[in-house]
Tab-separated table of C-alpha atoms in Angstrom:
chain	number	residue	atom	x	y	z
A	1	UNK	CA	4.059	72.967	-1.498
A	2	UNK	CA	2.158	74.804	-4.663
A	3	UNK	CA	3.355	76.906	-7.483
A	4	UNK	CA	3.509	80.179	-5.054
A	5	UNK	CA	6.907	79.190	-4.076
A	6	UNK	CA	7.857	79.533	-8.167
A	7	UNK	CA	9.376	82.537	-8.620
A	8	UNK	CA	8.060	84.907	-11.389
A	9	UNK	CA	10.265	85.051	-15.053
A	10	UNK	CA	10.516	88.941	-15.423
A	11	UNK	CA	13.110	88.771	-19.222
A	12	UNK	CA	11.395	87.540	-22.330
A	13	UNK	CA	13.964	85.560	-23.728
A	14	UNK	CA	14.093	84.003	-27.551
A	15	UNK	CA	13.705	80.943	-26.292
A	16	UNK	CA	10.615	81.299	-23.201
A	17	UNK	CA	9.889	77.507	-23.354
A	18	UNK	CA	12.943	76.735	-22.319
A	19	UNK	CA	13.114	78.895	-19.467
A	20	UNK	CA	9.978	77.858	-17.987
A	21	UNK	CA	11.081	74.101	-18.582
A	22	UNK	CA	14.395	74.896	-16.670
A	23	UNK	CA	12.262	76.961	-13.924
A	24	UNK	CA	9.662	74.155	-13.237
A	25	UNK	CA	12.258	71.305	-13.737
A	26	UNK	CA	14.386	72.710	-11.301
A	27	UNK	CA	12.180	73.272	-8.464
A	28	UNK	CA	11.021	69.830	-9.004
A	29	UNK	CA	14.677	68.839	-8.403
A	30	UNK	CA	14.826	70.628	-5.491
A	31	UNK	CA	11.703	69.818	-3.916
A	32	UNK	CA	10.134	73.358	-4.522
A	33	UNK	CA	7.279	71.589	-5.796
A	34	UNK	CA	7.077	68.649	-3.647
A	35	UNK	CA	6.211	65.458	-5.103
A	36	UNK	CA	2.669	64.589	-5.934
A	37	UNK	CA	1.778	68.502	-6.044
A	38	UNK	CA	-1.014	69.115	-8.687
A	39	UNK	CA	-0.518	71.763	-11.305
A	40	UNK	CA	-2.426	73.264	-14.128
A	41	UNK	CA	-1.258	75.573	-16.876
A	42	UNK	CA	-3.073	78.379	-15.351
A	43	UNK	CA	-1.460	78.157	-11.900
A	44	UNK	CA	2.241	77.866	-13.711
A	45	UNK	CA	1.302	80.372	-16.225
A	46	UNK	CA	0.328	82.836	-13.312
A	47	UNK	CA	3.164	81.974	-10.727
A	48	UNK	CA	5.762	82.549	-13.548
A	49	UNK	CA	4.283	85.734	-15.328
A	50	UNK	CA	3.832	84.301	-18.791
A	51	UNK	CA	1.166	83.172	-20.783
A	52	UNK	CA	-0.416	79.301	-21.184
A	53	UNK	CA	1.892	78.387	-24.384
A	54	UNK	CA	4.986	78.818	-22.912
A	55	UNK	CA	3.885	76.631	-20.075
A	56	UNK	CA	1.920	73.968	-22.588
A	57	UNK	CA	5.087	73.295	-24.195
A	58	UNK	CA	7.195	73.051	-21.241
A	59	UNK	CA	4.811	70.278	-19.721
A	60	UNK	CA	4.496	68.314	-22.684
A	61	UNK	CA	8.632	68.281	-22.360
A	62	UNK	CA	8.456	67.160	-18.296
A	63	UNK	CA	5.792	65.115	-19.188
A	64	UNK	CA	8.156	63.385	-22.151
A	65	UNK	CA	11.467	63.337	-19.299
A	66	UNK	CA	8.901	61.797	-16.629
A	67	UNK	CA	8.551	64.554	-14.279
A	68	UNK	CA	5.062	65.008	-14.355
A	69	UNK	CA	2.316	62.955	-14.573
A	70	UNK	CA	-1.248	63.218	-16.008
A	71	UNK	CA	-3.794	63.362	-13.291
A	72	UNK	CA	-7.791	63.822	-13.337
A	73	UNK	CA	-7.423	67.533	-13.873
A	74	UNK	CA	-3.745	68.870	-15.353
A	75	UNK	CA	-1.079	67.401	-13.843
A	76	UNK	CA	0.958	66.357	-10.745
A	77	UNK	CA	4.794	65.937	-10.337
A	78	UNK	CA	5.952	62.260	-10.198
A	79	UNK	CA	5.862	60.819	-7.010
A	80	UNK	CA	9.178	58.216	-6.272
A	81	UNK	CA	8.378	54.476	-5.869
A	82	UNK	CA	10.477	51.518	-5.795
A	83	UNK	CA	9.548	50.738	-9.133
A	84	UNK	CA	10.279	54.355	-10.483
A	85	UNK	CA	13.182	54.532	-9.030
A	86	UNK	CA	14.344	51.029	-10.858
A	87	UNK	CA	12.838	51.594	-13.987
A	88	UNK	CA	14.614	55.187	-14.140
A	89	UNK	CA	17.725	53.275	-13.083
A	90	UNK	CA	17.812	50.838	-15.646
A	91	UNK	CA	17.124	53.410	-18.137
A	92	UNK	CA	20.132	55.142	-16.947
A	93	UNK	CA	22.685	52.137	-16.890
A	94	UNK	CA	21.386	51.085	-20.397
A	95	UNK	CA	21.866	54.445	-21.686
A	96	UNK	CA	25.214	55.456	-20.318
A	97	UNK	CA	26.526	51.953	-21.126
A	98	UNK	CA	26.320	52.359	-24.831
A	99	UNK	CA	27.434	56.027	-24.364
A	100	UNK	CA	30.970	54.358	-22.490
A	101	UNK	CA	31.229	52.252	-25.495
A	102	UNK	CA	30.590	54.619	-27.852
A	103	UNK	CA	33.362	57.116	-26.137
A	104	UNK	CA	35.712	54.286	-26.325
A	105	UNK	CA	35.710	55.118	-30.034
A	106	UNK	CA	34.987	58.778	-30.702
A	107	UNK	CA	35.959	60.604	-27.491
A	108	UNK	CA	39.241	63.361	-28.594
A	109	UNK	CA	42.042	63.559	-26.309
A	110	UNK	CA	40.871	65.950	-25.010
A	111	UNK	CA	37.600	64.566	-24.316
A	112	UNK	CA	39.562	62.361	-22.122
A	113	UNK	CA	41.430	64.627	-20.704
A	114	UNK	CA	37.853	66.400	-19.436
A	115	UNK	CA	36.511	63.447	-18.275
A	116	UNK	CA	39.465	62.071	-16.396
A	117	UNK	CA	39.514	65.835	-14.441
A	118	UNK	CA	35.531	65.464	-14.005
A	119	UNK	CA	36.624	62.444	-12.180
A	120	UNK	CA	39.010	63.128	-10.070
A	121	UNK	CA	37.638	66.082	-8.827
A	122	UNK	CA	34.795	64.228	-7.742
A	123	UNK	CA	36.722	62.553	-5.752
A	124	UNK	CA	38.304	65.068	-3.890
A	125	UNK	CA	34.604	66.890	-2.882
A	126	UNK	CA	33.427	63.271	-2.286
A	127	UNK	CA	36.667	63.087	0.477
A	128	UNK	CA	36.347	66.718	1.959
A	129	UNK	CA	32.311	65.617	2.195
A	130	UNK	CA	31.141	68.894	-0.165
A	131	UNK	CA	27.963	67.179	-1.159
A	132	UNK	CA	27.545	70.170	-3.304
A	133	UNK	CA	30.666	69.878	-5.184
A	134	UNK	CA	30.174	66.272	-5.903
A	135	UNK	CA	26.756	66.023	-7.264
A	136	UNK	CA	27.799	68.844	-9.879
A	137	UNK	CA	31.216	66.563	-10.758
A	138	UNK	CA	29.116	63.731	-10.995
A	139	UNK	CA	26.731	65.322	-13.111
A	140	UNK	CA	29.984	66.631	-15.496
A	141	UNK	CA	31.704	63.322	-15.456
A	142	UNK	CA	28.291	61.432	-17.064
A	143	UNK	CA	27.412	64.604	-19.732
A	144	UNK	CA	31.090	64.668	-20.714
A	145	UNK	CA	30.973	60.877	-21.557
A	146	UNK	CA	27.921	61.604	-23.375
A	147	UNK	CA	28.609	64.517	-25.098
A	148	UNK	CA	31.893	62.473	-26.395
A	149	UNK	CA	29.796	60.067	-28.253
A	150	UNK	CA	29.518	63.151	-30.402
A	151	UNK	CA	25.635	61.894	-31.071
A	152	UNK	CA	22.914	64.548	-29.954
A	153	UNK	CA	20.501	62.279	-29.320
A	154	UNK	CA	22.532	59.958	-26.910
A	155	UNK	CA	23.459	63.275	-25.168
A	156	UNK	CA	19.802	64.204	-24.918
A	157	UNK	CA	18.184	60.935	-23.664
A	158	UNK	CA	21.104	60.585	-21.129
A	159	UNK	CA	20.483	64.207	-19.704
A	160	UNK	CA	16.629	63.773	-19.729
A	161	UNK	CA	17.488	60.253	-17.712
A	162	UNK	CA	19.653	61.630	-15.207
A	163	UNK	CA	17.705	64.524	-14.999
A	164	UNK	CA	14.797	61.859	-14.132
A	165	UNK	CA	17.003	60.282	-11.235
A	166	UNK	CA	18.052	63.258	-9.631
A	167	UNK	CA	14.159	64.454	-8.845
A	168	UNK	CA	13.292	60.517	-7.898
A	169	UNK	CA	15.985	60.769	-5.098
A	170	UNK	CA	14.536	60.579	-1.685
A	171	UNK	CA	18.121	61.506	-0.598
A	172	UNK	CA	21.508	61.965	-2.313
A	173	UNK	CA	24.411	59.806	-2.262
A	174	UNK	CA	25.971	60.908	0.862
A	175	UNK	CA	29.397	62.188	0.728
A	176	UNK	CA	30.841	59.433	3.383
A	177	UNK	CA	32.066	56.307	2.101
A	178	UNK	CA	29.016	56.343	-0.220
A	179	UNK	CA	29.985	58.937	-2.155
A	180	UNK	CA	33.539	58.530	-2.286
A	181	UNK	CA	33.308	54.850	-3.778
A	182	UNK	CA	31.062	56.169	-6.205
A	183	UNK	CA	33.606	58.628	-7.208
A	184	UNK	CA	36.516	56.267	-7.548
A	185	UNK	CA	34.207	54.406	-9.892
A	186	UNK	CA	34.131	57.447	-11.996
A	187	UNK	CA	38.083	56.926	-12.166
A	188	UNK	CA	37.835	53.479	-12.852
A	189	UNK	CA	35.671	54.544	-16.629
A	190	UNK	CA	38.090	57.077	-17.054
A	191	UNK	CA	40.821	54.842	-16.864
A	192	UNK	CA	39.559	52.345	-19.719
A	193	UNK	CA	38.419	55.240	-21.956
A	194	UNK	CA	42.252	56.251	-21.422
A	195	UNK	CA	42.896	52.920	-22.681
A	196	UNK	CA	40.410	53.194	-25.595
A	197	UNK	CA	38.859	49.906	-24.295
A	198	UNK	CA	35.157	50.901	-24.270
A	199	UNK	CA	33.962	46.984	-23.612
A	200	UNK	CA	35.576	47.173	-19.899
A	201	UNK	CA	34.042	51.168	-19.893
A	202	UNK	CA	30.312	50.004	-20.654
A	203	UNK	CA	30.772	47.480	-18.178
A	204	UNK	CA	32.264	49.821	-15.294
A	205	UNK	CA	29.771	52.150	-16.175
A	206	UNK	CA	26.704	49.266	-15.899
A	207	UNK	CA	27.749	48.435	-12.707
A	208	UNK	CA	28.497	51.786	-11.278
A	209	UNK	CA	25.152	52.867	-12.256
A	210	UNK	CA	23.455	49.899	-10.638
A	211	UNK	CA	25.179	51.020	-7.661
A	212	UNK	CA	23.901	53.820	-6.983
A	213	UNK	CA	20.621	52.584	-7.997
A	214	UNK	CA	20.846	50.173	-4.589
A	215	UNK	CA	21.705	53.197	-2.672
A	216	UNK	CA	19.007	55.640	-3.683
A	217	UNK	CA	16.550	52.659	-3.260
A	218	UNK	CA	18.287	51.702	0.206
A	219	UNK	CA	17.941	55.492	1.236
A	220	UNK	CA	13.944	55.859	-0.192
A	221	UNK	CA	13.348	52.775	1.929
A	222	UNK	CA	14.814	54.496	4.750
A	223	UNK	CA	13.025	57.973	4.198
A	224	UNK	CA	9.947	56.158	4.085
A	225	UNK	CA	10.272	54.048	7.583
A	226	UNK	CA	11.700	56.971	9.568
């Protein structure tokens, strides 16, 4: 799939980088621009009705978060592997661990009071199977913990990470039993951060990340013998 499925930007905002970064990222997420798919500054620039700079910036940004790749002319969007896939993985678990421990000291009340709704809603969409609904708790429940570490540039690497994972994904967690064990694993941080005990929430959060690392990988190997 090429750029034509990109969608023109017709405002001129303040901020146009970051527009085009959140246009581009995005349909990488969602498969708009399939993996592998080469793309050049021109081709963006055109598809998206702005000029080069805009699009310049925004690629040295997905190329910084991993989402595209330098190829023999331009670029191409990252293509998943096994060895992606772990390496943005491990990222992920190393990052959010010290963000756990880090909430176990800093995060408000009602930091925890956020988080601890983040997870139990995911939860519930994880048991009435709304695969929508989950991914966007699961995505609140990690940028809450993050965001309560009250340190910008924990916040920013663990977005840029998860952001990452989420293109990598040959499928999503499902929401069968999957989904919902991943979930309760979101109450089980929530429930040490209550408890101000941000070893045991690093170390929840370590292994729940490493979790779903197996099941992406289990569900790329799949995708890839079907």
């Amino acid at each position: 799939m090429s750029t034509e499925m990109l969608q023109p930007i017709a405002a001129r905002p303040a901020n146009l980088t970051a527009m085009v970064v959140d246009t581009i990222q995005n349909a990488i997420i969602d498969k708009s621009l399939q993996p592998g798919t080469a793309i050049s500054e021109a081709s963006l620039a055109s598809a998206l009705n702005v000029s080069k700079t805009p699009v310049r910036e925004a690629l040295l940004r997905l190329r910084h978060i991993g989402l595209v790749v330098p190829a023999d002319r331009g670029m191409r969007v990252v293509s998943p592997s096994p060895q992606l896939i772990r390496y943005a993985y491990e990222l992920r678990a190393g990052l959010e661990r010290s963000a756990a421990l880090l909430s176990g000291e800093r995060a408000s009340d009602k930091d925890l009071e956020e988080i601890e709704s983040a997870a139990k809603s995911s939860v519930a969409h994880a048991e009435a199977h709304d695969a929508d609904g989950f991914r966007s708790c699961d995505l609140q429940f990690h940028t809450l913990i993050a965001q309560s570490t009250k340190n910008p540039l924990i916040l920013s690497a663990v977005s840029d990470a998860a952001t990452l994972t989420r293109a990598l994904r040959a499928r999503d967690v499902r929401t069968t039993g999957d989904s919902i064990l991943c979930a309760q694993e979101h109450l089980a941080i929530s429930a040490a951060l209550n408890e101000r005990d941000g070893e045991t929430a690093a170390r929840r959060t370590h292994h729940h990340i490493n979790h779903v690392m197996t099941i992406v990988l289990g569900g790329y190997s799949n995708a890839t013998t079907d």
